[in-house]
Structures are given as C-alpha cells and as structure tokens.
Amino acid sequence: QKEVEQDPGPLSVPEGAIVSLNCTYSNSAFQYFMWYRQYSRKGPELLMYTYSSGNKEDGRFTAQVDKSSKYISLFIRDSQPSDSATYLCAMSAGDDKIIFGKGTRLHILP
Amino acid sequence: EAEVAQSPRYKITEKSQAVAFWCDPISGHATLYWYRQILGQGPELLVQFQDESVVDDSQLPKDRFSAERLKGVDSTLKIQPAELGDSAMYLCASSIQQGTPLTDTQYFGPGTRLTVL
C-alpha cells in the first residue's frame, strides 16, 4: 500500500459545479497537508495547505483534513474552465520531505 | 515574481547517451530539490541540497545519476547512460531553508521533459 492514495481520474464536471477531490493516507505521522495544482507542461504550484485537522477556506477553495479517517479533501466551488488541471495532494510529517499523491486530472467543461 | 528556472524544457535522447539538466533556484533560497515525475504519477524526490551540500540522495540511482550544486546557487543533474525507463519530467524546486512545508514552501520550476528513445 502506498503512503498516499489518490484517484487519477480524469474527472469531468460542468462549469459552475462543485468539485470534490480526495486523498487517503496510511502514515499517521503526517501533520502537514497540501494541495498543488499542475497545469499541463508546467511545474506544480502550491494551492493550499493545512496543519493537522480541520478546514481552511481560500476564495472558492476549501481544504478539509480528517486525521481520524486519514482522509483529506479539496472542494472547488463555482468551478471555472481555468481550474482544469491536475491536482496533487501532498503530505509531510513535519520535516521538508513531501510525499505526493498521483494527482487527479480535472476537466471543467464550458 | 521570482521563479525557479530550468533548462532545457524538453530533451530527446537515445539510450546510453548522457544528458544534463540545469536549475537556477529563486535568489536567496538555500535549499534545492530535484524531483522526478513519471507520467501519471506524483513527483518523487531524487536529491536535496542545503547550500552546496547534499542532505538527502537516498533515492538517487547513483550508478547513473549525479547531481551537483558547486557554489550553492544553481545546480546540474546528470544521467549517464540514459535508459528507456528514465523518460519522465525532471522538476527542480527551491525553498528558503529546510523546514516545515508551511514555513518553507517549495517552489517548483517548469521542469525538463526527458524522452529516451
């Protein structure tokens, strides 16, 4: 079992829909949880991060962490075609070693 | 806005040839990372530098891969000889210092896409 599991998709949703992206993990030492967005032929860029459990909101994006279930989510409200990208979840136990998921390819249909 | 620079953006080579990738981190960033991202996978760390010193190269295939950061600024990753399985995106990232992901965010460059024929 890999430390971080993420459904690769692709996930296609109509413009304006709410998108839900998820990851599960097995290492209970993970404390830092991140979401990176990667456009085609570009490097990943940090979208959101949270520490420990709870929710964090930033504009149309909400990140949720449930450490008891070892499950994290990213919600995108009012999705736009420009949100079409690969979304990578990433985790760290508190040092600078980051473990990435495979990434979910998201397509927002105009 | 400062960015991590990488070159070349694309490289096609034949197996058994040597290839080299270059990375220039954000100015002032002491920590530099090289990752490999196979198509459909997340990035995996190959080597980490703090200034000019290697702090983690446990996942670097040292029989064919080498990395250096001689003056603690830019860095070169080399593969010799290249194999078919090395086809991937090679990403460079930098952060101000080693630390937690929240205090020392890693910023990624655009990557070098390597195709080995």
PDB file of C-alpha atoms in Angstrom:
ATOM      1  CA  GLN A   1       0.000   0.000   0.000  1.00  0.00           C
ATOM      2  CA  LYS A   2       1.378   3.383  -0.998  1.00  0.00           C
ATOM      3  CA  GLU A   3       1.576   6.035   1.706  1.00  0.00           C
ATOM      4  CA  VAL A   4      -0.736   8.355  -0.221  1.00  0.00           C
ATOM      5  CA  GLU A   5      -3.586   7.185  -2.454  1.00  0.00           C
ATOM      6  CA  GLN A   6      -5.320   9.451  -4.952  1.00  0.00           C
ATOM      7  CA  ASP A   7      -7.726   8.589  -7.742  1.00  0.00           C
ATOM      8  CA  PRO A   8      -6.084   9.680 -11.015  1.00  0.00           C
ATOM      9  CA  GLY A   9      -9.379  10.446 -12.751  1.00  0.00           C
ATOM     10  CA  PRO A  10      -9.977  12.017 -15.168  1.00  0.00           C
ATOM     11  CA  LEU A  11     -12.833  13.880 -13.535  1.00  0.00           C
ATOM     12  CA  SER A  12     -15.058  15.930 -15.843  1.00  0.00           C
ATOM     13  CA  VAL A  13     -17.637  18.349 -14.449  1.00  0.00           C
ATOM     14  CA  PRO A  14     -19.682  21.194 -15.977  1.00  0.00           C
ATOM     15  CA  GLU A  15     -18.695  24.784 -15.349  1.00  0.00           C
ATOM     16  CA  GLY A  16     -20.156  26.134 -12.139  1.00  0.00           C
ATOM     17  CA  ALA A  17     -20.342  22.757 -10.402  1.00  0.00           C
ATOM     18  CA  ILE A  18     -18.776  21.965  -7.049  1.00  0.00           C
ATOM     19  CA  VAL A  19     -15.722  19.747  -7.392  1.00  0.00           C
ATOM     20  CA  SER A  20     -14.588  17.332  -4.704  1.00  0.00           C
ATOM     21  CA  LEU A  21     -11.073  15.894  -4.798  1.00  0.00           C
ATOM     22  CA  ASN A  22      -9.856  13.404  -2.211  1.00  0.00           C
ATOM     23  CA  CYS A  23      -6.827  11.532  -0.896  1.00  0.00           C
ATOM     24  CA  THR A  24      -6.307   8.869   1.719  1.00  0.00           C
ATOM     25  CA  TYR A  25      -3.086   8.137   3.536  1.00  0.00           C
ATOM     26  CA  SER A  26      -1.644   5.486   5.799  1.00  0.00           C
ATOM     27  CA  ASN A  27       1.120   7.277   7.741  1.00  0.00           C
ATOM     28  CA  SER A  28      -0.320   8.643  10.975  1.00  0.00           C
ATOM     29  CA  ALA A  29       2.784  10.828  11.406  1.00  0.00           C
ATOM     30  CA  PHE A  30       1.651  13.162   8.614  1.00  0.00           C
ATOM     31  CA  GLN A  31       0.756  16.556  10.075  1.00  0.00           C
ATOM     32  CA  TYR A  32       1.002  18.918   7.101  1.00  0.00           C
ATOM     33  CA  PHE A  33      -1.391  18.544   4.213  1.00  0.00           C
ATOM     34  CA  MET A  34      -1.099  20.386   0.934  1.00  0.00           C
ATOM     35  CA  TRP A  35      -2.772  20.665  -2.421  1.00  0.00           C
ATOM     36  CA  TYR A  36      -0.745  21.523  -5.508  1.00  0.00           C
ATOM     37  CA  ARG A  37      -2.171  22.454  -8.900  1.00  0.00           C
ATOM     38  CA  GLN A  38      -0.246  21.465 -12.004  1.00  0.00           C
ATOM     39  CA  TYR A  39      -1.153  22.769 -15.422  1.00  0.00           C
ATOM     40  CA  SER A  40      -0.094  20.812 -18.487  1.00  0.00           C
ATOM     41  CA  ARG A  41       3.648  21.076 -19.156  1.00  0.00           C
ATOM     42  CA  LYS A  42       4.204  23.154 -16.018  1.00  0.00           C
ATOM     43  CA  GLY A  43       5.570  22.509 -12.551  1.00  0.00           C
ATOM     44  CA  PRO A  44       3.273  22.119  -9.540  1.00  0.00           C
ATOM     45  CA  GLU A  45       2.249  25.247  -7.654  1.00  0.00           C
ATOM     46  CA  LEU A  46       1.108  25.277  -4.054  1.00  0.00           C
ATOM     47  CA  LEU A  47      -2.601  25.958  -3.847  1.00  0.00           C
ATOM     48  CA  MET A  48      -3.474  25.434  -0.202  1.00  0.00           C
ATOM     49  CA  TYR A  49      -2.028  23.949   2.942  1.00  0.00           C
ATOM     50  CA  THR A  50      -3.366  22.954   6.348  1.00  0.00           C
ATOM     51  CA  TYR A  51      -1.807  21.808   9.559  1.00  0.00           C
ATOM     52  CA  SER A  52      -3.392  18.929  11.481  1.00  0.00           C
ATOM     53  CA  SER A  53      -7.168  18.504  11.295  1.00  0.00           C
ATOM     54  CA  GLY A  54      -9.820  20.972  10.313  1.00  0.00           C
ATOM     55  CA  ASN A  55     -10.939  23.151   7.457  1.00  0.00           C
ATOM     56  CA  LYS A  56      -9.323  26.021   5.614  1.00  0.00           C
ATOM     57  CA  GLU A  57     -11.016  28.263   3.101  1.00  0.00           C
ATOM     58  CA  ASP A  58      -9.437  30.492   0.457  1.00  0.00           C
ATOM     59  CA  GLY A  59     -11.829  32.053  -2.001  1.00  0.00           C
ATOM     60  CA  ARG A  60     -13.508  29.301  -3.996  1.00  0.00           C
ATOM     61  CA  PHE A  61     -11.260  26.620  -2.477  1.00  0.00           C
ATOM     62  CA  THR A  62     -11.799  24.717   0.777  1.00  0.00           C
ATOM     63  CA  ALA A  63      -9.401  22.136   2.175  1.00  0.00           C
ATOM     64  CA  GLN A  64     -10.538  19.617   4.781  1.00  0.00           C
ATOM     65  CA  VAL A  65      -8.466  17.213   6.847  1.00  0.00           C
ATOM     66  CA  ASP A  66      -9.897  14.326   8.875  1.00  0.00           C
ATOM     67  CA  LYS A  67      -6.945  12.744  10.660  1.00  0.00           C
ATOM     68  CA  SER A  68      -9.123  10.152  12.392  1.00  0.00           C
ATOM     69  CA  SER A  69     -10.088   8.751   8.986  1.00  0.00           C
ATOM     70  CA  LYS A  70      -6.761   9.597   7.318  1.00  0.00           C
ATOM     71  CA  TYR A  71      -8.706  11.412   4.616  1.00  0.00           C
ATOM     72  CA  ILE A  72      -8.252  14.829   3.055  1.00  0.00           C
ATOM     73  CA  SER A  73     -10.411  16.727   0.597  1.00  0.00           C
ATOM     74  CA  LEU A  74     -10.274  19.782  -1.637  1.00  0.00           C
ATOM     75  CA  PHE A  75     -13.516  21.427  -2.688  1.00  0.00           C
ATOM     76  CA  ILE A  76     -13.757  23.899  -5.547  1.00  0.00           C
ATOM     77  CA  ARG A  77     -16.912  25.992  -5.702  1.00  0.00           C
ATOM     78  CA  ASP A  78     -18.215  27.663  -8.861  1.00  0.00           C
ATOM     79  CA  SER A  79     -15.682  25.764 -10.950  1.00  0.00           C
ATOM     80  CA  GLN A  80     -14.219  27.541 -13.980  1.00  0.00           C
ATOM     81  CA  PRO A  81     -12.588  26.201 -17.165  1.00  0.00           C
ATOM     82  CA  SER A  82      -9.335  27.736 -15.881  1.00  0.00           C
ATOM     83  CA  ASP A  83      -9.472  25.264 -12.977  1.00  0.00           C
ATOM     84  CA  SER A  84      -8.791  22.442 -15.450  1.00  0.00           C
ATOM     85  CA  ALA A  85      -5.502  20.961 -14.288  1.00  0.00           C
ATOM     86  CA  THR A  86      -4.035  18.078 -12.337  1.00  0.00           C
ATOM     87  CA  TYR A  87      -4.457  18.416  -8.578  1.00  0.00           C
ATOM     88  CA  LEU A  88      -1.838  16.735  -6.412  1.00  0.00           C
ATOM     89  CA  CYS A  89      -2.336  16.119  -2.732  1.00  0.00           C
ATOM     90  CA  ALA A  90       0.864  16.137  -0.698  1.00  0.00           C
ATOM     91  CA  MET A  91       1.768  15.393   2.900  1.00  0.00           C
ATOM     92  CA  SER A  92       4.604  15.772   5.316  1.00  0.00           C
ATOM     93  CA  ALA A  93       5.381  14.521   8.803  1.00  0.00           C
ATOM     94  CA  GLY A  94       6.912  17.872   9.770  1.00  0.00           C
ATOM     95  CA  ASP A  95      10.262  17.912   8.070  1.00  0.00           C
ATOM     96  CA  ASP A  96      10.766  19.051   4.500  1.00  0.00           C
ATOM     97  CA  LYS A  97      10.080  15.627   2.975  1.00  0.00           C
ATOM     98  CA  ILE A  98       6.887  15.819   0.966  1.00  0.00           C
ATOM     99  CA  ILE A  99       5.051  12.726  -0.252  1.00  0.00           C
ATOM    100  CA  PHE A 100       2.825  13.372  -3.253  1.00  0.00           C
ATOM    101  CA  GLY A 101      -0.238  11.556  -4.482  1.00  0.00           C
ATOM    102  CA  LYS A 102      -0.537  10.553  -8.131  1.00  0.00           C
ATOM    103  CA  GLY A 103      -2.690  13.555  -8.938  1.00  0.00           C
ATOM    104  CA  THR A 104      -6.275  13.796 -10.210  1.00  0.00           C
ATOM    105  CA  ARG A 105      -6.833  15.206 -13.695  1.00  0.00           C
ATOM    106  CA  LEU A 106      -9.758  17.618 -13.629  1.00  0.00           C
ATOM    107  CA  HIS A 107     -11.615  18.917 -16.682  1.00  0.00           C
ATOM    108  CA  ILE A 108     -14.160  21.714 -16.310  1.00  0.00           C
ATOM    109  CA  LEU A 109     -16.499  21.673 -19.286  1.00  0.00           C
ATOM    110  CA  PRO A 110     -17.686  25.117 -20.530  1.00  0.00           C
TER     111      PRO A 110
ATOM    112  CA  GLU B   1       7.693  37.477  -9.301  1.00  0.00           C
ATOM    113  CA  ALA B   2      10.815  35.354  -8.795  1.00  0.00           C
ATOM    114  CA  GLU B   3      10.712  31.895 -10.346  1.00  0.00           C
ATOM    115  CA  VAL B   4      12.777  28.743 -10.496  1.00  0.00           C
ATOM    116  CA  ALA B   5      14.384  28.465 -13.927  1.00  0.00           C
ATOM    117  CA  GLN B   6      15.121  25.179 -15.655  1.00  0.00           C
ATOM    118  CA  SER B   7      16.661  24.278 -18.987  1.00  0.00           C
ATOM    119  CA  PRO B   8      16.209  22.723 -21.368  1.00  0.00           C
ATOM    120  CA  ARG B   9      12.429  22.453 -21.282  1.00  0.00           C
ATOM    121  CA  TYR B  10      12.467  19.386 -23.499  1.00  0.00           C
ATOM    122  CA  LYS B  11      15.178  16.833 -24.239  1.00  0.00           C
ATOM    123  CA  ILE B  12      15.082  13.819 -26.541  1.00  0.00           C
ATOM    124  CA  THR B  13      17.991  11.445 -26.396  1.00  0.00           C
ATOM    125  CA  GLU B  14      18.869   7.901 -27.289  1.00  0.00           C
ATOM    126  CA  LYS B  15      19.529   5.298 -24.643  1.00  0.00           C
ATOM    127  CA  SER B  16      23.133   5.060 -23.478  1.00  0.00           C
ATOM    128  CA  GLN B  17      23.687   8.774 -24.163  1.00  0.00           C
ATOM    129  CA  ALA B  18      24.484  11.322 -21.457  1.00  0.00           C
ATOM    130  CA  VAL B  19      22.045  14.116 -20.591  1.00  0.00           C
ATOM    131  CA  ALA B  20      22.246  17.076 -18.231  1.00  0.00           C
ATOM    132  CA  PHE B  21      19.629  19.371 -16.771  1.00  0.00           C
ATOM    133  CA  TRP B  22      20.185  22.772 -15.234  1.00  0.00           C
ATOM    134  CA  CYS B  23      18.288  24.570 -12.480  1.00  0.00           C
ATOM    135  CA  ASP B  24      18.557  28.114 -11.137  1.00  0.00           C
ATOM    136  CA  PRO B  25      16.585  28.480  -7.897  1.00  0.00           C
ATOM    137  CA  ILE B  26      14.891  31.592  -6.602  1.00  0.00           C
ATOM    138  CA  SER B  27      17.530  34.040  -5.417  1.00  0.00           C
ATOM    139  CA  GLY B  28      18.332  33.586  -1.748  1.00  0.00           C
ATOM    140  CA  HIS B  29      16.883  30.085  -1.498  1.00  0.00           C
ATOM    141  CA  ALA B  30      19.326  27.839   0.324  1.00  0.00           C
ATOM    142  CA  THR B  31      17.523  24.552  -0.228  1.00  0.00           C
ATOM    143  CA  LEU B  32      17.237  22.966  -3.663  1.00  0.00           C
ATOM    144  CA  TYR B  33      15.414  19.790  -4.628  1.00  0.00           C
ATOM    145  CA  TRP B  34      15.413  17.612  -7.739  1.00  0.00           C
ATOM    146  CA  TYR B  35      12.292  15.514  -8.293  1.00  0.00           C
ATOM    147  CA  ARG B  36      11.342  13.011 -10.974  1.00  0.00           C
ATOM    148  CA  GLN B  37       7.722  12.823 -12.105  1.00  0.00           C
ATOM    149  CA  ILE B  38       6.783   9.857 -14.245  1.00  0.00           C
ATOM    150  CA  LEU B  39       3.688  10.404 -16.400  1.00  0.00           C
ATOM    151  CA  GLY B  40       0.577   9.833 -14.320  1.00  0.00           C
ATOM    152  CA  GLN B  41       2.475   9.875 -11.022  1.00  0.00           C
ATOM    153  CA  GLY B  42       3.335  12.453  -8.400  1.00  0.00           C
ATOM    154  CA  PRO B  43       6.840  13.914  -8.059  1.00  0.00           C
ATOM    155  CA  GLU B  44       9.375  11.783  -6.188  1.00  0.00           C
ATOM    156  CA  LEU B  45      12.448  13.295  -4.563  1.00  0.00           C
ATOM    157  CA  LEU B  46      15.792  12.362  -6.092  1.00  0.00           C
ATOM    158  CA  VAL B  47      18.192  14.647  -4.229  1.00  0.00           C
ATOM    159  CA  GLN B  48      18.123  17.573  -1.813  1.00  0.00           C
ATOM    160  CA  PHE B  49      20.799  20.208  -1.302  1.00  0.00           C
ATOM    161  CA  GLN B  50      21.285  22.622   1.551  1.00  0.00           C
ATOM    162  CA  ASP B  51      23.582  25.263   0.084  1.00  0.00           C
ATOM    163  CA  GLU B  52      26.268  23.219  -1.689  1.00  0.00           C
ATOM    164  CA  SER B  53      25.883  20.101   0.472  1.00  0.00           C
ATOM    165  CA  VAL B  54      23.790  17.039  -0.310  1.00  0.00           C
ATOM    166  CA  VAL B  55      21.457  16.332   2.606  1.00  0.00           C
ATOM    167  CA  ASP B  56      19.441  13.505   1.048  1.00  0.00           C
ATOM    168  CA  ASP B  57      20.258  11.445  -2.020  1.00  0.00           C
ATOM    169  CA  SER B  58      18.826   8.175  -0.776  1.00  0.00           C
ATOM    170  CA  GLN B  59      16.520   7.842  -3.802  1.00  0.00           C
ATOM    171  CA  LEU B  60      19.100   8.868  -6.407  1.00  0.00           C
ATOM    172  CA  PRO B  61      20.254   5.936  -8.620  1.00  0.00           C
ATOM    173  CA  LYS B  62      23.896   6.684  -8.075  1.00  0.00           C
ATOM    174  CA  ASP B  63      25.174   4.235 -10.665  1.00  0.00           C
ATOM    175  CA  ARG B  64      23.909   6.541 -13.419  1.00  0.00           C
ATOM    176  CA  PHE B  65      22.688   9.773 -11.840  1.00  0.00           C
ATOM    177  CA  SER B  66      24.777  12.556 -10.356  1.00  0.00           C
ATOM    178  CA  ALA B  67      23.919  15.994  -9.054  1.00  0.00           C
ATOM    179  CA  GLU B  68      25.963  18.964  -8.006  1.00  0.00           C
ATOM    180  CA  ARG B  69      25.499  22.463  -6.681  1.00  0.00           C
ATOM    181  CA  LEU B  70      29.064  23.645  -6.575  1.00  0.00           C
ATOM    182  CA  LYS B  71      28.613  27.243  -5.429  1.00  0.00           C
ATOM    183  CA  GLY B  72      25.387  26.713  -3.576  1.00  0.00           C
ATOM    184  CA  VAL B  73      23.334  28.502  -6.197  1.00  0.00           C
ATOM    185  CA  ASP B  74      22.469  26.767  -9.471  1.00  0.00           C
ATOM    186  CA  SER B  75      22.529  23.012  -9.871  1.00  0.00           C
ATOM    187  CA  THR B  76      23.038  20.360 -12.531  1.00  0.00           C
ATOM    188  CA  LEU B  77      21.531  16.886 -12.666  1.00  0.00           C
ATOM    189  CA  LYS B  78      23.220  14.396 -14.990  1.00  0.00           C
ATOM    190  CA  ILE B  79      22.248  10.971 -16.254  1.00  0.00           C
ATOM    191  CA  GLN B  80      24.858   8.746 -17.866  1.00  0.00           C
ATOM    192  CA  PRO B  81      23.963   6.480 -19.529  1.00  0.00           C
ATOM    193  CA  ALA B  82      20.292   7.232 -20.068  1.00  0.00           C
ATOM    194  CA  GLU B  83      17.878   4.292 -20.076  1.00  0.00           C
ATOM    195  CA  LEU B  84      14.373   3.962 -21.512  1.00  0.00           C
ATOM    196  CA  GLY B  85      12.899   3.997 -18.007  1.00  0.00           C
ATOM    197  CA  ASP B  86      14.373   7.434 -17.343  1.00  0.00           C
ATOM    198  CA  SER B  87      11.741   9.083 -19.560  1.00  0.00           C
ATOM    199  CA  ALA B  88       9.976  11.478 -17.198  1.00  0.00           C
ATOM    200  CA  MET B  89       9.630  15.107 -16.150  1.00  0.00           C
ATOM    201  CA  TYR B  90      12.547  16.294 -14.026  1.00  0.00           C
ATOM    202  CA  LEU B  91      11.462  19.050 -11.675  1.00  0.00           C
ATOM    203  CA  CYS B  92      13.604  21.399  -9.659  1.00  0.00           C
ATOM    204  CA  ALA B  93      12.235  23.140  -6.571  1.00  0.00           C
ATOM    205  CA  SER B  94      13.692  25.546  -4.048  1.00  0.00           C
ATOM    206  CA  SER B  95      12.816  26.853  -0.613  1.00  0.00           C
ATOM    207  CA  ILE B  96      14.296  29.489   1.653  1.00  0.00           C
ATOM    208  CA  GLN B  97      15.558  26.920   4.154  1.00  0.00           C
ATOM    209  CA  GLN B  98      14.919  23.387   5.280  1.00  0.00           C
ATOM    210  CA  GLY B  99      11.862  23.406   7.443  1.00  0.00           C
ATOM    211  CA  THR B 100       8.240  22.522   7.577  1.00  0.00           C
ATOM    212  CA  PRO B 101       6.170  22.815   4.417  1.00  0.00           C
ATOM    213  CA  LEU B 102       4.274  25.690   5.970  1.00  0.00           C
ATOM    214  CA  THR B 103       7.280  27.829   6.875  1.00  0.00           C
ATOM    215  CA  ASP B 104       9.459  26.943   3.899  1.00  0.00           C
ATOM    216  CA  THR B 105       7.260  26.440   0.882  1.00  0.00           C
ATOM    217  CA  GLN B 106       8.833  24.608  -2.031  1.00  0.00           C
ATOM    218  CA  TYR B 107       8.517  26.486  -5.311  1.00  0.00           C
ATOM    219  CA  PHE B 108       8.753  24.400  -8.462  1.00  0.00           C
ATOM    220  CA  GLY B 109      10.243  25.209 -11.814  1.00  0.00           C
ATOM    221  CA  PRO B 110       8.562  24.309 -15.131  1.00  0.00           C
ATOM    222  CA  GLY B 111      10.514  21.060 -15.428  1.00  0.00           C
ATOM    223  CA  THR B 112      12.517  19.332 -18.139  1.00  0.00           C
ATOM    224  CA  ARG B 113      10.630  16.667 -20.047  1.00  0.00           C
ATOM    225  CA  LEU B 114      13.055  13.878 -20.995  1.00  0.00           C
ATOM    226  CA  THR B 115      12.278  11.301 -23.649  1.00  0.00           C
ATOM    227  CA  VAL B 116      14.713   8.424 -24.057  1.00  0.00           C
ATOM    228  CA  LEU B 117      14.417   6.522 -27.346  1.00  0.00           C
TER     229      LEU B 117
END
